[in-house]
PDB file of C-alpha atoms and ligand atoms in Angstrom:
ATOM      1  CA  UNK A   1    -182.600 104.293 -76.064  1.00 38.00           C
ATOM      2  CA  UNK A   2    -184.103 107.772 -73.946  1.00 37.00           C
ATOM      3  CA  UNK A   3    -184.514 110.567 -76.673  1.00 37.00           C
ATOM      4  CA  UNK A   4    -181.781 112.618 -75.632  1.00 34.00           C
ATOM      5  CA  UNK A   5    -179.160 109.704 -77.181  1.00 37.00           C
ATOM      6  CA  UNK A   6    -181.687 109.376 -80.407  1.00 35.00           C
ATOM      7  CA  UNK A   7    -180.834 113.032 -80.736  1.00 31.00           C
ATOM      8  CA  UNK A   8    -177.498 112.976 -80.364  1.00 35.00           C
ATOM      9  CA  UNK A   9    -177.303 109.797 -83.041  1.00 36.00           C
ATOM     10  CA  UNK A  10    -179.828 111.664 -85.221  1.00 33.00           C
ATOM     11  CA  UNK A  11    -177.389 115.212 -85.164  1.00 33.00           C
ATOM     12  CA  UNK A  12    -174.037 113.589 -84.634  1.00 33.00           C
ATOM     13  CA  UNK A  13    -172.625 114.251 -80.700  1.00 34.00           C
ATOM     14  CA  UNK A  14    -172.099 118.071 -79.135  1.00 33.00           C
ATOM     15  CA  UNK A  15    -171.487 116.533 -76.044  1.00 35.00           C
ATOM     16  CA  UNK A  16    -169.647 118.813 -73.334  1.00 37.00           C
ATOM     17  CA  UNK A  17    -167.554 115.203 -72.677  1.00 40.00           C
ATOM     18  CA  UNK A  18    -165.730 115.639 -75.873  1.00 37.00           C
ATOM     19  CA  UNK A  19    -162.543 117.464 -76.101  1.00 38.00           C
ATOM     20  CA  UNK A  20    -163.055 118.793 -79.912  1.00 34.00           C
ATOM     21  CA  UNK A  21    -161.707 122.365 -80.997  1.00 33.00           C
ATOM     22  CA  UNK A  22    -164.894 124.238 -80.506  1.00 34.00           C
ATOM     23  CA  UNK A  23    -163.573 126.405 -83.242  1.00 33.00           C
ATOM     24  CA  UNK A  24    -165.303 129.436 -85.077  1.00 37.00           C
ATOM     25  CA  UNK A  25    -168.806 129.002 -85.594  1.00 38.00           C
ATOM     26  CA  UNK A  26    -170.724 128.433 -89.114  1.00 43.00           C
ATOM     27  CA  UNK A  27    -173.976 128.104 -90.186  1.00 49.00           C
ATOM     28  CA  UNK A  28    -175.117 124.605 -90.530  1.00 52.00           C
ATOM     29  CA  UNK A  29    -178.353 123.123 -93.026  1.00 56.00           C
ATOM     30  CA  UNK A  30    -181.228 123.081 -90.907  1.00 57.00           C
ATOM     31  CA  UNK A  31    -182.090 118.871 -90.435  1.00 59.00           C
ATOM     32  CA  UNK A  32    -185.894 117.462 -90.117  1.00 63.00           C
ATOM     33  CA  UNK A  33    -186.986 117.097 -86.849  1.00 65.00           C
ATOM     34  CA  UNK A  34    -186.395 113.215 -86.040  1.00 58.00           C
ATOM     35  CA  UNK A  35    -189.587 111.127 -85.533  1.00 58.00           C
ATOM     36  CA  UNK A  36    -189.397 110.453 -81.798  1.00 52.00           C
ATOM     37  CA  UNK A  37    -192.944 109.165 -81.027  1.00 51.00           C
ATOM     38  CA  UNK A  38    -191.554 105.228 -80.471  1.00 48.00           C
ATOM     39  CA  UNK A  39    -188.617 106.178 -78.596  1.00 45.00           C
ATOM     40  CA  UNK A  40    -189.151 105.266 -75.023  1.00 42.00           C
ATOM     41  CA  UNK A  41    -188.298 108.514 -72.821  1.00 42.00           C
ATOM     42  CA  UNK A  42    -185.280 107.983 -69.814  1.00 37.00           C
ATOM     43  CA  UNK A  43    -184.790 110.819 -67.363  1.00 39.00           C
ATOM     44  CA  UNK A  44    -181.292 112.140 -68.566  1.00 37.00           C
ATOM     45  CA  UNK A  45    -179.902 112.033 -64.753  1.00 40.00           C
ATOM     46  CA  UNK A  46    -180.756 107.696 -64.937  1.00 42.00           C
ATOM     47  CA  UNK A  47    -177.137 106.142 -65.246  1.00 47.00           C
ATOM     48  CA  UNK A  48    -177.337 102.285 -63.759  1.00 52.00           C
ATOM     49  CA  UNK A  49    -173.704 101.604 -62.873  1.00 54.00           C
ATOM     50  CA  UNK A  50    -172.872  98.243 -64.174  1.00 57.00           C
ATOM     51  CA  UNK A  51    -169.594  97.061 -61.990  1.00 55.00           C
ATOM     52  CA  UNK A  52    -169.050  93.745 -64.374  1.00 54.00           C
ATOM     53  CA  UNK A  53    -168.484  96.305 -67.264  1.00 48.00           C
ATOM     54  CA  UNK A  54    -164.815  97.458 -65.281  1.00 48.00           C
ATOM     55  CA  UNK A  55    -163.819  93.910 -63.740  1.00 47.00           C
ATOM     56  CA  UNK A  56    -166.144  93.857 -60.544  1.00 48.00           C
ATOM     57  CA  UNK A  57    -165.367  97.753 -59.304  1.00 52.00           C
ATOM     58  CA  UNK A  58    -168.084 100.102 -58.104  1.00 53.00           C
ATOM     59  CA  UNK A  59    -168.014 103.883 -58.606  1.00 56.00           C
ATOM     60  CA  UNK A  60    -167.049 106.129 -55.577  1.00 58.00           C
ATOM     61  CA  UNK A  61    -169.335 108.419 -56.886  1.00 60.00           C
ATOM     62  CA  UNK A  62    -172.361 108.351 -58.684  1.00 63.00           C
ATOM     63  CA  UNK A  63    -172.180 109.284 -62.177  1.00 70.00           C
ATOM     64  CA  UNK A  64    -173.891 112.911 -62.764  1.00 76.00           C
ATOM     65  CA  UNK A  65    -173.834 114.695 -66.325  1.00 80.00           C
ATOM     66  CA  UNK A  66    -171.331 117.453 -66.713  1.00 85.00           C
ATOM     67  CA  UNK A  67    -169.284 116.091 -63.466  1.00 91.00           C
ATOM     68  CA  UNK A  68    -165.672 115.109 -64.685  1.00 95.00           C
ATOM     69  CA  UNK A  69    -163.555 112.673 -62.852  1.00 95.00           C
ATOM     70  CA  UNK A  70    -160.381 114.455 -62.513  1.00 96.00           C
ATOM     71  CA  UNK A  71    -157.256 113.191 -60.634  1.00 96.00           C
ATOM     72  CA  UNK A  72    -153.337 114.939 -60.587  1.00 98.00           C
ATOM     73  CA  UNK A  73    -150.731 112.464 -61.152  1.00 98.00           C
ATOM     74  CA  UNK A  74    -147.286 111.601 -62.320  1.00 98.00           C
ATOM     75  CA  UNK A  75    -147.182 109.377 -65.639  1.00 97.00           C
ATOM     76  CA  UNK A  76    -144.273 106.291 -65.388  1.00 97.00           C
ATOM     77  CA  UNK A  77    -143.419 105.280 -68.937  1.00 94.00           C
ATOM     78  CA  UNK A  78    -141.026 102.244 -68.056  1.00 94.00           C
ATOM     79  CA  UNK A  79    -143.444 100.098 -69.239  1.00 95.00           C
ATOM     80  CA  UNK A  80    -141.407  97.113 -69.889  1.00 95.00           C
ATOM     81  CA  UNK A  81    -139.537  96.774 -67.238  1.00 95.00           C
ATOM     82  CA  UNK A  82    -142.775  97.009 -64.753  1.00 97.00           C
ATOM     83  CA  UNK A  83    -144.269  94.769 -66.881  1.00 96.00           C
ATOM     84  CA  UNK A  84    -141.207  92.081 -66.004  1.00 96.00           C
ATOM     85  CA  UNK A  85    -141.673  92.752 -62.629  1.00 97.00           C
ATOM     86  CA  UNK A  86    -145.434  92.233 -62.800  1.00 97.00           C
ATOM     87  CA  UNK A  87    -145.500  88.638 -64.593  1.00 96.00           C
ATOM     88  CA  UNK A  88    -143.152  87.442 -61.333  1.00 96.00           C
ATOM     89  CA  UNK A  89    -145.323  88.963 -58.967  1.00 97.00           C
ATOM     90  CA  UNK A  90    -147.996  88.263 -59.833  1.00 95.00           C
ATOM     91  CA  UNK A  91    -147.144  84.081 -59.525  1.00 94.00           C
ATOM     92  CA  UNK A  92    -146.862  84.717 -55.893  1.00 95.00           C
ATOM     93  CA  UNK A  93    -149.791  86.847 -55.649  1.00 95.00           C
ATOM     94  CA  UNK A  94    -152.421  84.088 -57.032  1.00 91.00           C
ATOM     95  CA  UNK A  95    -151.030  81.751 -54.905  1.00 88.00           C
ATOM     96  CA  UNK A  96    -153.043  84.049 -52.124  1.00 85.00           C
ATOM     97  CA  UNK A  97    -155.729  85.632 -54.304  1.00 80.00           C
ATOM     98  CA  UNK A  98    -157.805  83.505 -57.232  1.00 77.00           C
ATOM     99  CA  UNK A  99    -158.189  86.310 -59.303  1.00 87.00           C
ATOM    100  CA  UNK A 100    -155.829  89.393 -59.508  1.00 92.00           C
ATOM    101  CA  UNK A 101    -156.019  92.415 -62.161  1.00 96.00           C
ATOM    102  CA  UNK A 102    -153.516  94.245 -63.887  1.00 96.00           C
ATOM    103  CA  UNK A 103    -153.542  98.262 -63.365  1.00 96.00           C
ATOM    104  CA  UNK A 104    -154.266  99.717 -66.525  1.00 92.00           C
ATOM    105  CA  UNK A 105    -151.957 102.652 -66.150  1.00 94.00           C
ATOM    106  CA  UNK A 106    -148.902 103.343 -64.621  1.00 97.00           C
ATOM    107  CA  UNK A 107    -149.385 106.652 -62.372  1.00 98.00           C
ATOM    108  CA  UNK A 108    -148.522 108.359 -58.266  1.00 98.00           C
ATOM    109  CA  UNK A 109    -151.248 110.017 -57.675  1.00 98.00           C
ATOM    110  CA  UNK A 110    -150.973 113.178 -55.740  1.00 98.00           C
ATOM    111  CA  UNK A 111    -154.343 113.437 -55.569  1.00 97.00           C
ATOM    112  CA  UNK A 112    -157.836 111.452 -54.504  1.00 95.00           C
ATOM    113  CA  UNK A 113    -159.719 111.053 -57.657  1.00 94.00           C
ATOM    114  CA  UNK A 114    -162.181 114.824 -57.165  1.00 96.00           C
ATOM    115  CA  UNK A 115    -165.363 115.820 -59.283  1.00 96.00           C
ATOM    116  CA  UNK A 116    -164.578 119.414 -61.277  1.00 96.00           C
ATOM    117  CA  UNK A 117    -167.830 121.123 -63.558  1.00 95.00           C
ATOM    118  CA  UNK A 118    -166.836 121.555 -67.258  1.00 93.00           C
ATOM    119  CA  UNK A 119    -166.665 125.066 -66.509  1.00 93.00           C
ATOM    120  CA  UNK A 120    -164.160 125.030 -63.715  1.00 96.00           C
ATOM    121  CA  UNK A 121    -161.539 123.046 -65.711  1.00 96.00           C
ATOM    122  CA  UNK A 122    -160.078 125.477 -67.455  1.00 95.00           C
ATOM    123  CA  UNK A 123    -159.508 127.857 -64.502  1.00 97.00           C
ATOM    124  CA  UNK A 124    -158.142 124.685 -62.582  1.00 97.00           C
ATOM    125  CA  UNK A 125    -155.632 123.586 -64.539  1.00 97.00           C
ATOM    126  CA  UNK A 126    -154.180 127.323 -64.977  1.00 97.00           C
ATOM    127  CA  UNK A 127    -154.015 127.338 -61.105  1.00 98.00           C
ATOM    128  CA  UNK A 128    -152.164 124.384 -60.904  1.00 97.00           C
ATOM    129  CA  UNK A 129    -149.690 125.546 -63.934  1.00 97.00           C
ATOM    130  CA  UNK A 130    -148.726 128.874 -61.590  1.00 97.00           C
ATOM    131  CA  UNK A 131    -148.754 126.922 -58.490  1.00 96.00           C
ATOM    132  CA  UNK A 132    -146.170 124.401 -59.939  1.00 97.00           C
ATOM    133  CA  UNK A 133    -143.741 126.918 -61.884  1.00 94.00           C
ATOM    134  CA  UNK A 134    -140.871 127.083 -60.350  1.00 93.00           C
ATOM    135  CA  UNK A 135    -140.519 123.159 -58.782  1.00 97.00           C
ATOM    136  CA  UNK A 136    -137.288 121.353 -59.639  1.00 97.00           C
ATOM    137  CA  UNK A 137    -137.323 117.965 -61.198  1.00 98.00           C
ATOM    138  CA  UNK A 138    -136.243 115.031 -59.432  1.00 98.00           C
ATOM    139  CA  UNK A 139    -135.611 111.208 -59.650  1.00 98.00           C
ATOM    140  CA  UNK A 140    -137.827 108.619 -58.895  1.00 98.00           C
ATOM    141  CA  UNK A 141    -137.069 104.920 -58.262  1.00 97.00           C
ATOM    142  CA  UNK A 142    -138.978 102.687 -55.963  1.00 98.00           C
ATOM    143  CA  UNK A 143    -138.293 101.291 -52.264  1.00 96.00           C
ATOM    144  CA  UNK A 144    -140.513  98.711 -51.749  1.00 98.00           C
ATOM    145  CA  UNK A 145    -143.639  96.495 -52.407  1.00 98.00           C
ATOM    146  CA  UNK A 146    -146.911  98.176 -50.058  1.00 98.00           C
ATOM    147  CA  UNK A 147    -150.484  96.610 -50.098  1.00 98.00           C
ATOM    148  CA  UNK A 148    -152.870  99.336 -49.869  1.00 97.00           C
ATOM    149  CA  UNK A 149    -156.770  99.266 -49.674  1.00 97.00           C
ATOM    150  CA  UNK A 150    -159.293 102.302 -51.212  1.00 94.00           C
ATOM    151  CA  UNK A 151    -161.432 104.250 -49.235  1.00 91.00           C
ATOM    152  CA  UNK A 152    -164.401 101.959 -49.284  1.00 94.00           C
ATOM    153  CA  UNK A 153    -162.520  98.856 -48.802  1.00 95.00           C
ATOM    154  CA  UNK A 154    -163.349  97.573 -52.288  1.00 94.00           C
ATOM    155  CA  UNK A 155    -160.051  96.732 -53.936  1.00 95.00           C
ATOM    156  CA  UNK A 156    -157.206  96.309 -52.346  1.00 96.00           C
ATOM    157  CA  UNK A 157    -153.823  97.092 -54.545  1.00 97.00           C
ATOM    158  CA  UNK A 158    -150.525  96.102 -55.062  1.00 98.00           C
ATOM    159  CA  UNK A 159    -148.290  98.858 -55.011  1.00 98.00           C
ATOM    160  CA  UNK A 160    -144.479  99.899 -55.649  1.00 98.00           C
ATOM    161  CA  UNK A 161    -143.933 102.740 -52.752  1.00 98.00           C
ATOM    162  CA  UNK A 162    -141.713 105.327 -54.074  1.00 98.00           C
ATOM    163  CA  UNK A 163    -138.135 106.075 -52.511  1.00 97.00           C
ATOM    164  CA  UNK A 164    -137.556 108.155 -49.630  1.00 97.00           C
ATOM    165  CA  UNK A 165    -135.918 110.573 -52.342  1.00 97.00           C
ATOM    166  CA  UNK A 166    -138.719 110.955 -54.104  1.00 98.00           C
ATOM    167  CA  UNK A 167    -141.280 110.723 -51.368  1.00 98.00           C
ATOM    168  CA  UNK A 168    -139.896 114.496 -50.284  1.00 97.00           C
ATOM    169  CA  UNK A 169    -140.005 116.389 -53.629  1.00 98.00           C
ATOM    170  CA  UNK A 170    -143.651 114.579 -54.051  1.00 98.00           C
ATOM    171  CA  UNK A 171    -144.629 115.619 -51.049  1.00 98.00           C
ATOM    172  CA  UNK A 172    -143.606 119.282 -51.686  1.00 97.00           C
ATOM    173  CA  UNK A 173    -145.836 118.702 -54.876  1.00 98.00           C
ATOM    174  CA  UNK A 174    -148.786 117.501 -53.425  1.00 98.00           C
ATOM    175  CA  UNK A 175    -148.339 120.476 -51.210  1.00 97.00           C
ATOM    176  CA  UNK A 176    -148.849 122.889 -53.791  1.00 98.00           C
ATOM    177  CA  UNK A 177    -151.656 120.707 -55.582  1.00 98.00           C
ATOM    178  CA  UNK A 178    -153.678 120.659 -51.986  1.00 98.00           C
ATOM    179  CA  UNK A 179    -153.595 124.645 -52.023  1.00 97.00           C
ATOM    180  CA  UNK A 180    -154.915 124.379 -55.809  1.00 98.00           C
ATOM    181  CA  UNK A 181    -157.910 121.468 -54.190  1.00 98.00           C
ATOM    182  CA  UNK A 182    -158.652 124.013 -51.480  1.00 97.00           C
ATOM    183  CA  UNK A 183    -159.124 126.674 -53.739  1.00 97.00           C
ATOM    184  CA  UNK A 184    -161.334 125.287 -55.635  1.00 97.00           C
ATOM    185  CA  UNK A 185    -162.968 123.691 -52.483  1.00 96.00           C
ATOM    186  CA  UNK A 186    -162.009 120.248 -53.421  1.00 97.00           C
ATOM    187  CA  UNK A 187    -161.065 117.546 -50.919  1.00 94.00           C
ATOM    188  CA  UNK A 188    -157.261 117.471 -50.418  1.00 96.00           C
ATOM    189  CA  UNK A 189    -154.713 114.163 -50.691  1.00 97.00           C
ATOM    190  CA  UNK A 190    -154.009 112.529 -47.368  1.00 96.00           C
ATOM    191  CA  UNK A 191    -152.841 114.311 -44.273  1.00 93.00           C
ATOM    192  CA  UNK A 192    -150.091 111.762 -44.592  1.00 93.00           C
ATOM    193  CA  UNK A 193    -149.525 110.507 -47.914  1.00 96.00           C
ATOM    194  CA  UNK A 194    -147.570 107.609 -48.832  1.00 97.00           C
ATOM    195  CA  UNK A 195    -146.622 107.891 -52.423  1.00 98.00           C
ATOM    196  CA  UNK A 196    -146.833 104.764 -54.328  1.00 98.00           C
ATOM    197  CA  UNK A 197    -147.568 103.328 -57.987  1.00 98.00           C
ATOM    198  CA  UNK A 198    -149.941 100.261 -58.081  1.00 98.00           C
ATOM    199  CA  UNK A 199    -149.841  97.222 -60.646  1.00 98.00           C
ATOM    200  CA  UNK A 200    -152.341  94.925 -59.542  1.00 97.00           C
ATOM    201  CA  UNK A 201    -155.283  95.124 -57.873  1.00 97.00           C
ATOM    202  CA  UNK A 202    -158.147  91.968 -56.463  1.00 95.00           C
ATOM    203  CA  UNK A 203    -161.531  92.398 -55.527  1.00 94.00           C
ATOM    204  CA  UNK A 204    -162.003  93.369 -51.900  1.00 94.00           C
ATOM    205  CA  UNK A 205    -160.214  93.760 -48.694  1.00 95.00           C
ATOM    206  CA  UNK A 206    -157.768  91.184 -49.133  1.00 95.00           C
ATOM    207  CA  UNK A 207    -154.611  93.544 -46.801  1.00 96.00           C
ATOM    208  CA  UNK A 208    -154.173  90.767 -44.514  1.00 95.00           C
ATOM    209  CA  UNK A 209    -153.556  87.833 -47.195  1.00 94.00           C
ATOM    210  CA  UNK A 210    -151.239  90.059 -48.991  1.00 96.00           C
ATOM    211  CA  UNK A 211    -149.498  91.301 -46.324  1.00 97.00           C
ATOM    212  CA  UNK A 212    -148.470  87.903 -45.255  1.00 95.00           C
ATOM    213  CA  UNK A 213    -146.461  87.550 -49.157  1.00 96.00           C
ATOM    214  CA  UNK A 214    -144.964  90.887 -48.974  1.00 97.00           C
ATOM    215  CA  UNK A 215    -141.374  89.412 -47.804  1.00 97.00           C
ATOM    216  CA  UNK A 216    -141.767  87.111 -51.334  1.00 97.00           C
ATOM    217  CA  UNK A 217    -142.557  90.028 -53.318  1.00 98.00           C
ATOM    218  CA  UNK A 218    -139.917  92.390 -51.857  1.00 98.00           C
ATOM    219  CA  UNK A 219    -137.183  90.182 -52.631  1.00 98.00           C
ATOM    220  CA  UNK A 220    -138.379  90.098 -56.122  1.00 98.00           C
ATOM    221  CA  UNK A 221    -138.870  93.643 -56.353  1.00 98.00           C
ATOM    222  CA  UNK A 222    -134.969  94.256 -54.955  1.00 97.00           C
ATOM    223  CA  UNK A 223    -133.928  91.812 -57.975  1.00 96.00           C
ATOM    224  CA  UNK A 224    -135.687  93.921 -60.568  1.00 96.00           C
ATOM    225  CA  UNK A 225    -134.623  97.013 -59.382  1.00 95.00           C
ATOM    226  CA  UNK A 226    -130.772  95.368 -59.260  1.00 93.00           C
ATOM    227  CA  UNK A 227    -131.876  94.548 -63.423  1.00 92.00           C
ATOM    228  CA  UNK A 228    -133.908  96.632 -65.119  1.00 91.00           C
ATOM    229  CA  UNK A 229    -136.126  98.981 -62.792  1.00 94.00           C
ATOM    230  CA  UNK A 230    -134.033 101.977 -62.485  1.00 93.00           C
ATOM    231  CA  UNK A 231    -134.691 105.708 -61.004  1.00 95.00           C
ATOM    232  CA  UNK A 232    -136.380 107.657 -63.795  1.00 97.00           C
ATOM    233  CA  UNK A 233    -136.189 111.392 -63.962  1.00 98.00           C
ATOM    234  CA  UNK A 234    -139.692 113.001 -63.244  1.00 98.00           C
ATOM    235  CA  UNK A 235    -139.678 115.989 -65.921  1.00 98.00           C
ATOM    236  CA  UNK A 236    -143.505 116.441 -66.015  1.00 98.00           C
ATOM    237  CA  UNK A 237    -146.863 116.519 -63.254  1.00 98.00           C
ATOM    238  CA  UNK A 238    -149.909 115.095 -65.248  1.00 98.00           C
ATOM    239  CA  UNK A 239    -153.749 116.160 -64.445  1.00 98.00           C
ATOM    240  CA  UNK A 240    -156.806 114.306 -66.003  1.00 97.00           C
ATOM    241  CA  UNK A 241    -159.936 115.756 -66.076  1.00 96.00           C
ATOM    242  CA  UNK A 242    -162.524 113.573 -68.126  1.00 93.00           C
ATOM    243  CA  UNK A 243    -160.977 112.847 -71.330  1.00 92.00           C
ATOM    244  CA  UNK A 244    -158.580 116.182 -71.324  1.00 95.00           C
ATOM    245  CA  UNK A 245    -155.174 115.490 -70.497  1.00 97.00           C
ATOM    246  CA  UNK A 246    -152.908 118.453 -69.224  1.00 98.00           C
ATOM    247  CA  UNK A 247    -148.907 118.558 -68.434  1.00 97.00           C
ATOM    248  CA  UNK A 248    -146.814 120.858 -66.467  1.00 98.00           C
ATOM    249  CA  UNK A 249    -143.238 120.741 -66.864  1.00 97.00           C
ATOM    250  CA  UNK A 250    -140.992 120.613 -64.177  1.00 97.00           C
ATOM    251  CA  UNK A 251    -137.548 123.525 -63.758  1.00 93.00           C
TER     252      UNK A 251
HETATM  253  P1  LIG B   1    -153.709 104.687 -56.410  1.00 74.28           P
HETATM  254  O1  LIG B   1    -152.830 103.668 -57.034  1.00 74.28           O
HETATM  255  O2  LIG B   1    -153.075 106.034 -56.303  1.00 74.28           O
HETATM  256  O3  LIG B   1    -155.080 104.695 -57.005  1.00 74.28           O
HETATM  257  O4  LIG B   1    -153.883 104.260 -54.899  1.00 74.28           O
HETATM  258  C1  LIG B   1    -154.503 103.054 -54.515  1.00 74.28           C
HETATM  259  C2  LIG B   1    -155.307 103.286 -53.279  1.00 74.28           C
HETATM  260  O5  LIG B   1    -154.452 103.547 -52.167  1.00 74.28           O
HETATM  261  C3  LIG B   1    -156.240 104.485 -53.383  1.00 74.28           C
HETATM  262  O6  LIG B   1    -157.560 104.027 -53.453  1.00 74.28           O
HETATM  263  C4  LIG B   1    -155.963 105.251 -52.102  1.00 74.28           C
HETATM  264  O7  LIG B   1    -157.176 105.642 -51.517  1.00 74.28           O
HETATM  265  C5  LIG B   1    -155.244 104.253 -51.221  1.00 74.28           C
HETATM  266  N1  LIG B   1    -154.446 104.767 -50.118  1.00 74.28           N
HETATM  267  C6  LIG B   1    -154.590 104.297 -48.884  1.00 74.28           C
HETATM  268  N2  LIG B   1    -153.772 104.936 -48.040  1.00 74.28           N
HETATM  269  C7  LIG B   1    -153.073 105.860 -48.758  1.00 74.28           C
HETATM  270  C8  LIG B   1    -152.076 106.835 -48.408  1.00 74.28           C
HETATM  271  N3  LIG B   1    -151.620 107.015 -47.185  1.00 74.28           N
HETATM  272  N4  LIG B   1    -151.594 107.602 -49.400  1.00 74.28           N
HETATM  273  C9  LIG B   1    -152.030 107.432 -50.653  1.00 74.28           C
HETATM  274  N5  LIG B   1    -152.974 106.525 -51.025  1.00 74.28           N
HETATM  275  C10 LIG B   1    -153.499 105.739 -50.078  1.00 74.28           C
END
């Protein structure tokens, strides 16, 4: 255990990573110091990434102390009837891949995932809420089954590419969330984007494999769709930043 954690178990957690109401300040009882002379000392920087802890992936980025992970997305809530469509694809997909993961969110990004300092979040976010008042809601339903790889070639996913409908009124998002990135000198989403929602995901570049299926999984995506997996109206844009959640709502 390095001392910082023995302090933070000793004094209870005032970690910037938590999203408590800081709320008015009051004085507290003074504690004893703790008795750190057997604790063995850890820089505070020294974070050893362990990739079997998330089902074989490897950070992007190294993990640095008051960085947050922060990403802009849409939230899709039709949880069952993805989760239909995923048990049949996915007895197609293992027939190509041994071992195949689930997502464990539904989300279109309209943005790469982007590093902001605990002190820029708040500033962020009320950039993005100006930037988006004023867009129109739309509806969303999905064209067609796309295999996509990340940007280091690690994972390779599954995806559901969005309409051509929707593909327009995201792209006029993404737009306005690239102006908010360059503000803040932040890398923007691709020059080309192709907006999609992924379900499952394998280890490595497996494109090529999965490509070769995609006429299997397209039929079965055209029978859900006929069934169960129908347009939903996008009301909201969703940003994550760390464990803070924020929501913009849509005209
Ligand atoms: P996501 O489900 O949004 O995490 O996307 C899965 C992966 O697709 C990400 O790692 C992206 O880097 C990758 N990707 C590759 N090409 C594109 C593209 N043209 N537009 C959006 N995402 C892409």
């Amino acid at each position: 255990m390095s001392g910082l954690s023995y302090i933070c178990d000793e004094y209870g957690s005032n970690s910037e990573d938590s999203d408590t109401d800081k709320g008015q300040e009051f004085d507290r009882p003074k504690l004893p110091a703790p008795n750190l002379s057997k604790v063995v000392v850890v820089a505070s920087h020294t974070h050893t990434d362990n990739p079997e802890l998330h089902g074989g992936r490897s950070r992007l980025f190294p993990h640095v102390r008051g960085n947050w992970a922060s990403f802009v997305y849409v939230n899709y809530d039709q949880i069952d009837a993805v989760c239909n469509l995923i048990d049949k694809l996915e007895e197609v997909v293992v027939t190509k891949s041994e071992s195949c993961h689930r997502c464990d969110d539904f989300h279109i990004s309209l943005s790469r995932t982007f590093v902001l300092k605990y002190h820029f979040i708040s500033a962020f976010s009320s950039s993005l809420h100006k930037c988006l008042a004023n867009t129109e809601s739309f509806h969303l339903g999905f064209g067609a089954v796309k295999i996509y790889c990340n940007e280091d070639c690690s994972r390779t996913f599954i995806s559901l590419e969005v309409d051509p409908f929707a593909q327009k009124h995201l792209q006029e998002i993404s737009n306005k969330v690239d102006q908010v990135l360059t503000e803040f000198q932040l890398p923007p989403f691709y020059e080309n984007p192709s907006f999609h929602m992924s379900i499952l995901w394998v280890n490595g570049d497996k494109k090529f494999e999965l490509e070769s299926i995609l006429d299997e999984l397209n039929e079965i995506l055209s029978q859900e769709v006929e069934k169960s997996l129908h347009a939903v109206l996008v009301e909201t844009i969703n940003c994550k930043s760390g464990n803070k959640y924020f929501q913009y709502k849509l005209r």
